Tab-separated table of C-alpha atoms in Angstrom:
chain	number	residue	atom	x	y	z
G	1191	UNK	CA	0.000	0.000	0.000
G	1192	UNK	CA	2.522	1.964	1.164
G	1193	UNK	CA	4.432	1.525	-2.536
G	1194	UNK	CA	1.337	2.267	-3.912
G	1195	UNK	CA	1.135	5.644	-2.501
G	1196	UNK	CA	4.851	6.097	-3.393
G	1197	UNK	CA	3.975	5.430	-7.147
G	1198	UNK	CA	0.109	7.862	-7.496
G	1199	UNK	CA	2.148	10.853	-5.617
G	1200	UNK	CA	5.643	10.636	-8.075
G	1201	UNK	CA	3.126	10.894	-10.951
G	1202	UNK	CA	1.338	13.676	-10.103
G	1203	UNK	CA	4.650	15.264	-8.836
G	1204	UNK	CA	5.666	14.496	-12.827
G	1205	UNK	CA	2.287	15.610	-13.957
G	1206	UNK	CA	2.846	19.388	-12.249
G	1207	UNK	CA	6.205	19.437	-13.570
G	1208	UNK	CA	5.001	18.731	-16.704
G	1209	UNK	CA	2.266	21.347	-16.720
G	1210	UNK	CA	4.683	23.718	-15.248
G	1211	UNK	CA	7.824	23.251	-17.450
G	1212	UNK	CA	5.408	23.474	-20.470
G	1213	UNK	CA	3.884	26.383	-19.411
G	1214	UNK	CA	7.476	28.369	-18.821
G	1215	UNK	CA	8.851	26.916	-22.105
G	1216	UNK	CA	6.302	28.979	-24.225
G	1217	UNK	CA	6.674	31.480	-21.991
G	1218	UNK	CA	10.518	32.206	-22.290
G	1219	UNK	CA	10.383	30.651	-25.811
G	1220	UNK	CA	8.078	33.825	-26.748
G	1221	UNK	CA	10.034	36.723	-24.381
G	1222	UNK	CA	13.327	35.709	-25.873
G	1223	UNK	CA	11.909	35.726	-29.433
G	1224	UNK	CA	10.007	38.939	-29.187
G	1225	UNK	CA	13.102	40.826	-26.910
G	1226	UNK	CA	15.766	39.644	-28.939
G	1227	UNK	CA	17.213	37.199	-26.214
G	1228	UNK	CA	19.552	34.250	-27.336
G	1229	UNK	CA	19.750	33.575	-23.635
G	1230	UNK	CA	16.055	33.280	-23.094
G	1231	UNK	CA	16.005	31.303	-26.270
G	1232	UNK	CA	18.508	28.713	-24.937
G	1233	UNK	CA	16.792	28.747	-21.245
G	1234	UNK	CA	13.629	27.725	-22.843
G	1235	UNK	CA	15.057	24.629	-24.591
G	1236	UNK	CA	16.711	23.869	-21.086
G	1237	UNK	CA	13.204	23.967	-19.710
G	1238	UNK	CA	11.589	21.725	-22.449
G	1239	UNK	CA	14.442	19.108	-21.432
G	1240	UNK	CA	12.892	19.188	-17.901
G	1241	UNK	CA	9.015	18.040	-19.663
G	1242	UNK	CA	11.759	15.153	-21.178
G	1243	UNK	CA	12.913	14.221	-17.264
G	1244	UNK	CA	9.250	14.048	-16.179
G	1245	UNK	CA	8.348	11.624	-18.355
G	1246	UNK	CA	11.164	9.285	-17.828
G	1247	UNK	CA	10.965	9.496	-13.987
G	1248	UNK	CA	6.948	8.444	-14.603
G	1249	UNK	CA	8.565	5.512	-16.664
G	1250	UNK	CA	10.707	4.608	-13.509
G	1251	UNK	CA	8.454	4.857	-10.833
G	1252	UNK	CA	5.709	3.094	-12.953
G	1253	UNK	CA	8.330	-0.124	-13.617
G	1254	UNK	CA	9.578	0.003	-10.271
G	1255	UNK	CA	6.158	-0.231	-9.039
G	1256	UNK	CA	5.276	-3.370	-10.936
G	1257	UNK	CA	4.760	-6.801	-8.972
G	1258	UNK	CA	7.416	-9.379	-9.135
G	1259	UNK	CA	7.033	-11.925	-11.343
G	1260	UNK	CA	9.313	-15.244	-12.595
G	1261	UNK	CA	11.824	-12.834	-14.400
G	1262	UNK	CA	12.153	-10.916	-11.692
G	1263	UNK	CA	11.462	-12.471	-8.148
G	1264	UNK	CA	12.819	-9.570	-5.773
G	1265	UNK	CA	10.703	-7.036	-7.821
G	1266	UNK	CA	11.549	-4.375	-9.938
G	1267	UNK	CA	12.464	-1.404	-7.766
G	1268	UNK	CA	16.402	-0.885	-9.905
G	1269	UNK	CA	14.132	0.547	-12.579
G	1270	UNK	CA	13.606	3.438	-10.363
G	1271	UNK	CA	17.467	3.867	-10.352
G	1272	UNK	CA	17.555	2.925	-14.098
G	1273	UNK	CA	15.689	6.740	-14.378
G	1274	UNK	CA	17.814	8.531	-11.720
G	1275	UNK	CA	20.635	7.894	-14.145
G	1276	UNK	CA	19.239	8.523	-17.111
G	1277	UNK	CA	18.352	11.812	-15.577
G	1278	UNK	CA	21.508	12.369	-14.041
G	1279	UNK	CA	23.455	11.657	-17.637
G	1280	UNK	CA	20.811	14.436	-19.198
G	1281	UNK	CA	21.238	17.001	-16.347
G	1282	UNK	CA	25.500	16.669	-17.078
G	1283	UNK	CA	24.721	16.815	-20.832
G	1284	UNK	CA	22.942	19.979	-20.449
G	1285	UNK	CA	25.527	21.539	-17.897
G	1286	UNK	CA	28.636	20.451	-20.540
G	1287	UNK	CA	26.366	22.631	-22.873
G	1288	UNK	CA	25.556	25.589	-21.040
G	1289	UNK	CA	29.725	25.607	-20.480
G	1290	UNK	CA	30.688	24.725	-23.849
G	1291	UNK	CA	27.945	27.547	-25.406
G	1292	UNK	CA	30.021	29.783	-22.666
G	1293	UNK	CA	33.209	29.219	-23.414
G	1294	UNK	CA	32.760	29.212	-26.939
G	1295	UNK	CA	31.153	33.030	-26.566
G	1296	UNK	CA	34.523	34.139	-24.449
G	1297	UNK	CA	37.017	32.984	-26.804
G	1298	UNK	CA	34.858	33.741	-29.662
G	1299	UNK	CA	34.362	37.363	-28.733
G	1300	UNK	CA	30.575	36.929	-29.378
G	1301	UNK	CA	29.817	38.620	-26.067
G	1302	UNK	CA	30.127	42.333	-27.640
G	1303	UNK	CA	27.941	41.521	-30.397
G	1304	UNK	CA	25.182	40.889	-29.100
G	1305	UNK	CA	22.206	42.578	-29.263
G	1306	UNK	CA	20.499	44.491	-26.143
G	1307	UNK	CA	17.464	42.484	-24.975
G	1308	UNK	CA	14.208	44.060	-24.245
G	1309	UNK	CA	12.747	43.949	-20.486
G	1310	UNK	CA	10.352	41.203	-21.594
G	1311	UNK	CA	13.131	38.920	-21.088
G	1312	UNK	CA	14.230	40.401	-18.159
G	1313	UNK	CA	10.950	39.638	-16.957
G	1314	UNK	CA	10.698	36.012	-18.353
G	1315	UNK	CA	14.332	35.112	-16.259
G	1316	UNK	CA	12.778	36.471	-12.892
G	1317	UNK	CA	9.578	34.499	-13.430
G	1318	UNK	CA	11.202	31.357	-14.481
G	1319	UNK	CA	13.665	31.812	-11.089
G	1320	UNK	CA	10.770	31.676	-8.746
G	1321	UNK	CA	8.589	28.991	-10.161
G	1322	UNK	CA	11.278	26.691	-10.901
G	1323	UNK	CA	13.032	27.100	-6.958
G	1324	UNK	CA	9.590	26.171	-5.885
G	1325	UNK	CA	9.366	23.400	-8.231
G	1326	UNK	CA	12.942	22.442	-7.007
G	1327	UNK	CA	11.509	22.446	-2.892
G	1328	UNK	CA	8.204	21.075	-4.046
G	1329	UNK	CA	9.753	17.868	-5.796
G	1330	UNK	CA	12.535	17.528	-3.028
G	1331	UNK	CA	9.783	17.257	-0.474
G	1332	UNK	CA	8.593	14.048	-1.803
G	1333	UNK	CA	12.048	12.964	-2.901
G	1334	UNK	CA	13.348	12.384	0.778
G	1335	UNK	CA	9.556	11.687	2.399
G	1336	UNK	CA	9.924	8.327	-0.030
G	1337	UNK	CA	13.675	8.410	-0.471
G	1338	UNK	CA	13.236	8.359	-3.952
G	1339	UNK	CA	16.429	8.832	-6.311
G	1340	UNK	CA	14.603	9.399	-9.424
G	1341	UNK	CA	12.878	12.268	-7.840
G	1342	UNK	CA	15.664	13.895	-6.345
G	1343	UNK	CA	17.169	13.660	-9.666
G	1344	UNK	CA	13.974	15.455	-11.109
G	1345	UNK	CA	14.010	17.937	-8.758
G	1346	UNK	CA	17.689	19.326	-9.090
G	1347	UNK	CA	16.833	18.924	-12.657
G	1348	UNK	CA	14.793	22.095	-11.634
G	1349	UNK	CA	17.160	24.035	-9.617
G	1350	UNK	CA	19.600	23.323	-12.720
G	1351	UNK	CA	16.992	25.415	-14.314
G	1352	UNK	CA	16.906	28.231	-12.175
G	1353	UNK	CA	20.558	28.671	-11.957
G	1354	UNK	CA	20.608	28.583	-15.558
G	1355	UNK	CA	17.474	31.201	-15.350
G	1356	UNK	CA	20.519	33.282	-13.129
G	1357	UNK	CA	22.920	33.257	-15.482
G	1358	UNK	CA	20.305	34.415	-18.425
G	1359	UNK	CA	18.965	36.842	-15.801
G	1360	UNK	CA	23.279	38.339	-15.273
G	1361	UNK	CA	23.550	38.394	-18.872
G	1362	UNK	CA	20.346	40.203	-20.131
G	1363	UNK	CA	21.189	42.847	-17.290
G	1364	UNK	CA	24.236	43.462	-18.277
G	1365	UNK	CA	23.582	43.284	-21.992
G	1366	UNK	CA	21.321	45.868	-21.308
G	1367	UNK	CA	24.091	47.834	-19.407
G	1368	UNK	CA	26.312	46.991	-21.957
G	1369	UNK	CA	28.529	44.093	-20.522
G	1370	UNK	CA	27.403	41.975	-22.370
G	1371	UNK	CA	30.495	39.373	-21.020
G	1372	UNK	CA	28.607	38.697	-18.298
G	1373	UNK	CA	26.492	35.964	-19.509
G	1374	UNK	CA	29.056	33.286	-20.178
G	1375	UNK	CA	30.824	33.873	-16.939
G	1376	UNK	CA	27.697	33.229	-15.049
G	1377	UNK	CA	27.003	30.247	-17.101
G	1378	UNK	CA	30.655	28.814	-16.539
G	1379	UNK	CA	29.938	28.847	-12.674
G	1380	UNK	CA	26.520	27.707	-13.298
G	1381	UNK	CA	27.731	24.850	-15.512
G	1382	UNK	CA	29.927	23.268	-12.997
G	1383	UNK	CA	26.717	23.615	-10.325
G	1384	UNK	CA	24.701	21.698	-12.394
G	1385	UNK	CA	27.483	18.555	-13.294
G	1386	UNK	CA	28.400	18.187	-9.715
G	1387	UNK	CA	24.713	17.753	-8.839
G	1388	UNK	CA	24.215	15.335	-11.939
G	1389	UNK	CA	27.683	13.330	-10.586
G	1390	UNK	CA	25.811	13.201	-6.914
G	1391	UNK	CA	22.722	11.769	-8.129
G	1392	UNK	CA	24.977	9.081	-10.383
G	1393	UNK	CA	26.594	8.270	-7.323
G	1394	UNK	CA	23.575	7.527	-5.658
G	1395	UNK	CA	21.638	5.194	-7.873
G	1396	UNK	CA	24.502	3.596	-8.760
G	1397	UNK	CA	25.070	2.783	-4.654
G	1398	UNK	CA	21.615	1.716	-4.416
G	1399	UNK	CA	22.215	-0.268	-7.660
G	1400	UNK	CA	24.795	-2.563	-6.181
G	1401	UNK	CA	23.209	-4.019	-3.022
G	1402	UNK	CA	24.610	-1.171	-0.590
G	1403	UNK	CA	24.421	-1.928	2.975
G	1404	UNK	CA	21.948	-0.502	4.895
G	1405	UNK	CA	22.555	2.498	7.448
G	1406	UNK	CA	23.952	1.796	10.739
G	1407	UNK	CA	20.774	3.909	11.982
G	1408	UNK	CA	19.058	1.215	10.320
G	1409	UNK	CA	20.065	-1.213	11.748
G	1410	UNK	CA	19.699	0.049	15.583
G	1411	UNK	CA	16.280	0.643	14.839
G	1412	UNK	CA	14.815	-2.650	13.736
G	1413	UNK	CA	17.101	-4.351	16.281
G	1414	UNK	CA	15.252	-1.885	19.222
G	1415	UNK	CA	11.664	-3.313	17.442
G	1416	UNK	CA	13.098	-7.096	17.504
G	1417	UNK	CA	14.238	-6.892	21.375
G	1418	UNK	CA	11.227	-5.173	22.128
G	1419	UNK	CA	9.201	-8.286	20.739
G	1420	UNK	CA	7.681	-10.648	23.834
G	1421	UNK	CA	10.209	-13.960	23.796
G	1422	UNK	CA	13.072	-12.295	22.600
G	1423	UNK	CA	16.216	-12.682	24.977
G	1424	UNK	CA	19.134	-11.370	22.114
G	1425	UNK	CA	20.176	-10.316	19.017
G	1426	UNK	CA	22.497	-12.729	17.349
G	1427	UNK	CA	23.282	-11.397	13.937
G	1428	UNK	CA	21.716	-8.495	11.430
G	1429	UNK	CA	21.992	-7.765	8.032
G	1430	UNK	CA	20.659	-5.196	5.820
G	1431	UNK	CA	20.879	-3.990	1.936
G	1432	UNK	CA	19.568	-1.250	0.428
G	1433	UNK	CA	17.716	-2.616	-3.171
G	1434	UNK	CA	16.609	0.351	-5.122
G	1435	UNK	CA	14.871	2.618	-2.681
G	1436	UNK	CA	13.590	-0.631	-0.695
G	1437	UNK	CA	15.226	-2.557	2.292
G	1438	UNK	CA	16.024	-6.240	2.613
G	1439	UNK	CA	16.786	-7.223	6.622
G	1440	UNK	CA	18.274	-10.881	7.552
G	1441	UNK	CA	17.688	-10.823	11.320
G	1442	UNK	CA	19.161	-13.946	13.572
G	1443	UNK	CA	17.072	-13.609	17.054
G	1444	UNK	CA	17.859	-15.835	20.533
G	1445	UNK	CA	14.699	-17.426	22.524
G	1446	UNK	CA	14.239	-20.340	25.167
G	1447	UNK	CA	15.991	-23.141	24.157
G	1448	UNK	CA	13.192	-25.131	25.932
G	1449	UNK	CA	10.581	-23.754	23.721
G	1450	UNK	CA	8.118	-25.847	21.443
G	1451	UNK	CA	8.901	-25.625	17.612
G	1452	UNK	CA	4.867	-23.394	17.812
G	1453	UNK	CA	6.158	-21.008	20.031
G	1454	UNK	CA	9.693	-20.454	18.744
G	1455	UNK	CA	7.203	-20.011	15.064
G	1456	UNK	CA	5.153	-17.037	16.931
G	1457	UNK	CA	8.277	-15.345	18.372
G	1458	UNK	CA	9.560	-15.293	14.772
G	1459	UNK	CA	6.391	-13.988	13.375
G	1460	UNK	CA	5.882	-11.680	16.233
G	1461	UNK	CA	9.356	-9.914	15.162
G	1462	UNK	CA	8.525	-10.099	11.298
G	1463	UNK	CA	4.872	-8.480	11.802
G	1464	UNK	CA	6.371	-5.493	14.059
G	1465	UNK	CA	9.665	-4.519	12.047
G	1466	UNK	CA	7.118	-4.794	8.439
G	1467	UNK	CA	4.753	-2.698	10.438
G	1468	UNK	CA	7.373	-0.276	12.131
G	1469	UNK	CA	9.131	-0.011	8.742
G	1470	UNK	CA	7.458	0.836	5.502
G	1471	UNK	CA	10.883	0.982	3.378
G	1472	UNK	CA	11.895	-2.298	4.574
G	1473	UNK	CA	10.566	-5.019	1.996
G	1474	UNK	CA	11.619	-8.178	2.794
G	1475	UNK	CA	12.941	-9.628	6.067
G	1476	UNK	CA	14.176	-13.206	7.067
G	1477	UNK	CA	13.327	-13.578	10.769
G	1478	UNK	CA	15.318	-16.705	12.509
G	1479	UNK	CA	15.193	-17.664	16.188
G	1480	UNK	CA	18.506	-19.360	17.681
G	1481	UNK	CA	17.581	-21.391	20.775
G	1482	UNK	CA	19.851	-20.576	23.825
């Protein structure tokens, strides 16, 4: 149920960033063509990329949803990791961009040529600063209420695009001041923003991707719930991995030696039943009791 939940709220989180990222692209798409912005111009084709990310984390969270079946016993919670990356190899892409489009406009001397924006632009940047930082907070909300990857990869996919909103927002001021240089400086600082937070996102799925162990805080936690259990005299041995955004615990618990094999069954569901209930993230758990 809980999964369920997980999978109805990252759509509609991709459904408003959808609307919203569509709504800004014509938006900036028709200030920079009517003020004469090339920055505006490019900022809008950063924002269409973010309608691109929305989809694909929908694609994630909708495989990683799924049931498991004979090709896939432990379920299919990696896809959600599968999208963080693909995100996270688009949000680098589009940072490389921003810096090569900068660097290329410094050594080219471009910057002097070009033409003085109207405010309309002006205007667009500011606009496109707010409602994408509150996109950003909005999306990052869910992202650590579900520990989700793919969403915290969609939503510094929108902070990407309000510091790339600041940099066109430097450059059409100072175009329209007449330092025009501006621009590509505050695109080279914004470019290496946006591929550190694409490399920490990588990082991340690919962590969750390879069975990481679970935290130590973890770990304290669901042993507390086991000892807590009625029967329970120790904890022997516990394991944990991290698969996807879900948690597998292998939990060795002491009882009564002298105990029937019926009661030594309901200590070990007992244990299962409280840590499943206690723990929404954790998926699977092996519960054994150790007679002493």
């Amino acid at each position: 149920m809980e999964h369920e939940t997980f999978e109805k709220t990252a759509v509609k989180v991709s459904n408003v960033s959808i609307i919203a990222n569509s709504a800004l692209t014509l938006f900036k798409l028709f200030a920079g063509i009517f003020a004469h912005s090339g920055a505006m111009i490019s900022d809008a084709i950063h924002s269409a990329s973010d309608v691109l990310s929305s989809f694909i984390v929908i694609i994630g969270v909708k495989y990683a949803a799924k049931d498991s079946d004979a090709d896939h016993p432990y379920g299919h919670e990696r896809f959600e990791c599968v999208a963080a990356i693909v995100l996270a190899v688009i949000l680098c892409i589009t940072g490389l961009f921003i810096g090569h489009t900068a660097i290329e406009t410094l050594t080219g001397g471009n910057g002097s040529a070009m033409t003085q924006p109207g405010l309309l632009a002006l205007i667009a940047a500011i606009v496109s600063i707010v409602v994408k930082e509150a996109m950003y907070w909005y999306t990052r909300a869910y992202a650590v209420k579900f520990d989700s990857t793919a969403l915290m990869a969609e939503a510094w996919h929108h902070r990407s695009d309000a510091l790339s909103s600041i940099g066109a927002l430097i450059g059409i001021a100072g175009a329209r001041l007449g330092h025009a240089w501006m621009e590509p400086v505050a695109s080279l600082v914004i470019c290496v923003f946006i591929v550190k937070a694409a490399y920490d996102i990588f990082r991340s799925a690919i962590t969750k991707m390879v069975d990481h162990s679970c935290s130590p805080d973890i770990k304290e936690r669901v042993t507390a719930c086991a000892l807590s259990q009625k029967g329970v005299k120790g904890i022997k041995k516990i394991t944990g991995r991290e698969f996807g955004s879900r948690i597998y615990i292998d939990l060795d618990v002491t009882a009564d030696g002298d105990l029937t094999l019926k009661e030594s069954y309901h200590i070990q569901e007992t244990v299962h039943k409280a840590i499943e209930n206690e723990f929404p993230e954790v998926k699977h758990i092996v519960v054994r009791v150790i007679p002493v």
